[in-house]
Coordinates of C-alpha atoms in Angstrom, one line a residue:
M1 CA 0.0 0.0 0.0
G2 CA 1.2 3.5 -0.8
R3 CA 1.9 6.4 1.4
K4 CA -1.2 8.4 2.5
E5 CA -1.4 11.7 4.2
K6 CA -4.2 14.1 5.2
L7 CA -4.1 17.9 5.7
T8 CA -7.2 19.6 7.2
L9 CA -7.3 23.4 7.2
D10 CA -9.7 26.2 8.2
S11 CA -11.1 28.1 5.3
R12 CA -8.6 31.0 5.6
P13 CA -6.6 32.5 2.7
E14 CA -3.4 32.5 4.7
N15 CA -3.6 28.6 4.9
I16 CA -2.4 28.5 1.3
S17 CA 1.1 28.5 2.7
S18 CA 0.3 25.2 4.5
V19 CA -0.9 23.7 1.2
E20 CA 2.4 24.9 -0.5
R21 CA 4.5 23.2 2.2
F22 CA 2.4 20.0 2.0
V23 CA 2.9 19.8 -1.7
E24 CA 6.6 20.7 -1.5
E25 CA 7.3 18.0 1.1
I26 CA 5.6 15.3 -0.9
C27 CA 7.3 16.3 -4.2
D28 CA 10.7 16.4 -2.4
Y29 CA 10.0 12.9 -1.0
Y30 CA 9.3 11.6 -4.5
N31 CA 12.0 13.6 -6.2
I32 CA 9.6 15.4 -8.5
N33 CA 11.3 17.8 -10.9
D34 CA 10.7 21.5 -10.7
T35 CA 8.4 21.7 -13.7
Y36 CA 6.2 18.9 -12.6
F37 CA 6.2 20.3 -9.1
G38 CA 4.9 23.5 -10.5
N39 CA 2.0 21.7 -12.2
I40 CA 1.0 20.0 -9.0
L41 CA 1.4 23.1 -6.9
I42 CA -0.7 25.3 -9.2
A43 CA -3.4 22.7 -9.5
L44 CA -3.6 22.1 -5.8
T45 CA -3.6 25.8 -4.8
E46 CA -6.3 26.5 -7.4
A47 CA -8.4 23.6 -5.9
F48 CA -7.8 25.0 -2.4
N49 CA -8.9 28.5 -3.5
N50 CA -12.0 27.1 -5.2
A51 CA -12.9 25.2 -2.1
L52 CA -12.2 28.3 0.1
I53 CA -14.1 30.8 -2.0
H54 CA -16.8 28.8 -3.9
G55 CA -17.3 25.8 -1.7
N56 CA -17.0 27.2 1.8
N57 CA -17.9 30.8 0.9
S58 CA -14.8 32.0 2.8
D59 CA -16.4 30.8 6.1
A60 CA -13.4 30.2 8.4
S61 CA -15.5 27.8 10.5
R62 CA -15.7 25.4 7.6
K63 CA -12.8 23.0 6.8
I64 CA -10.9 22.1 3.7
Q65 CA -9.4 18.6 3.6
I66 CA -6.6 17.5 1.3
I67 CA -5.8 13.8 1.1
F68 CA -2.6 12.7 -0.6
E69 CA -2.1 9.1 -1.7
S70 CA 0.7 7.5 -3.7
K71 CA -0.6 5.0 -6.2
P72 CA 1.2 2.5 -8.4
K73 CA 1.5 4.9 -11.3
G74 CA 1.4 8.3 -9.7
L75 CA 0.3 10.7 -7.0
S76 CA -3.4 11.5 -6.1
F77 CA -4.6 14.6 -4.3
T78 CA -8.2 15.0 -3.3
V79 CA -9.5 18.4 -2.1
S80 CA -12.8 18.5 -0.3
D81 CA -14.9 21.3 1.2
E82 CA -18.0 21.5 3.3
G83 CA -20.1 23.3 0.7
T84 CA -23.2 22.2 -1.2
G85 CA -21.2 21.4 -4.3
Y86 CA -21.7 22.2 -7.9
N87 CA -21.7 20.6 -11.4
P88 CA -18.3 21.2 -13.0
D89 CA -19.8 20.6 -16.4
E90 CA -21.8 23.8 -16.0
V91 CA -18.7 26.0 -15.5
P92 CA -18.2 28.2 -18.5
D93 CA -15.2 27.5 -20.8
P94 CA -12.7 30.3 -20.4
L95 CA -11.7 29.9 -24.0
D96 CA -15.3 30.7 -25.3
L97 CA -15.1 34.2 -26.7
D98 CA -18.9 34.4 -26.8
I99 CA -19.3 34.2 -23.0
D100 CA -19.1 37.5 -21.0
F101 CA -17.4 36.8 -17.7
N102 CA -14.8 38.3 -15.5
S103 CA -11.2 37.1 -15.7
Q104 CA -11.5 34.9 -12.6
T105 CA -14.5 32.9 -13.7
S106 CA -13.6 29.3 -14.4
R107 CA -9.9 29.9 -14.5
G108 CA -9.1 27.6 -11.6
L109 CA -11.0 24.7 -13.0
F110 CA -9.4 25.3 -16.4
L111 CA -5.9 25.2 -14.7
I112 CA -6.7 22.1 -12.7
R113 CA -7.9 20.2 -15.8
S114 CA -5.0 21.4 -17.9
L115 CA -2.2 20.6 -15.3
S116 CA -3.5 17.2 -14.0
D117 CA -3.3 13.9 -15.8
K118 CA -6.7 12.9 -14.6
V119 CA -9.5 14.8 -12.7
E120 CA -12.6 13.3 -11.1
F121 CA -15.3 15.0 -9.1
N122 CA -17.5 13.3 -6.6
K123 CA -21.2 13.2 -7.5
E124 CA -22.0 16.0 -5.0
G125 CA -19.4 18.3 -6.5
S126 CA -17.8 19.1 -3.2
S127 CA -14.6 17.1 -3.8
V128 CA -12.1 16.9 -6.7
E129 CA -9.4 14.3 -7.1
M130 CA -6.3 15.2 -9.2
F131 CA -4.0 12.5 -10.4
F132 CA -0.4 13.1 -11.6
R133 CA 1.6 10.4 -13.3
I134 CA 5.2 10.2 -11.9
S135 CA 6.6 7.5 -14.1
G136 CA 7.7 10.3 -16.3
I137 CA 5.6 12.9 -18.0
G138 CA 5.2 12.1 -21.7
H139 CA 6.4 14.5 -24.3
E140 CA 2.9 14.5 -25.9
A141 CA 1.3 15.4 -22.5
M142 CA 3.8 18.2 -22.1
K143 CA 3.0 19.6 -25.6
K144 CA -0.7 19.4 -24.9
R145 CA -0.4 21.4 -21.7
I146 CA 1.8 24.0 -23.4
G147 CA -0.9 24.3 -26.1
H148 CA -3.6 24.8 -23.5
F149 CA -1.7 27.7 -21.9
N150 CA -0.9 29.3 -25.3
E151 CA -4.6 29.0 -26.3
Y152 CA -5.7 30.5 -23.0
F153 CA -3.4 33.5 -23.2
Q154 CA -4.2 34.1 -26.9
T155 CA -7.9 34.1 -26.0
K156 CA -7.2 36.7 -23.3
K157 CA -5.3 38.9 -25.7
Q158 CA -8.2 38.8 -28.2
K159 CA -10.7 40.0 -25.6
V160 CA -8.6 43.0 -24.6

């Protein structure tokens, strides 16, 4: 059985530093390179921020839980909040130029999906599991991720 760890935090913005330390310790343990560490860190901090703001409505009495588990082919991080949940398929696509939204809408979910190898939501929509392969990131996966970012930033330039 793989390594498993849990981090439970109050819904406070300053707790993002605890998330960063948690990810850094895990990535150091598994000798994850800096680029892939960055992918994991951004995805996890975006998931934490989504749980904080959208899930728990910035209510400091509510908890955010992060569960890490090493699996045979990679690392799994599950971020859960105490909110009512949502349907991730209803979140607008930030690349759709026909949708009028502010710059923060759906950005976090876009980054999570772009940087993770696999993303799953529980049926209630209050928990997201992000999976990262550590057997070596494939060249095609890397090119796809770079393409997502280029497309995203080109879309933002067109809107301005």
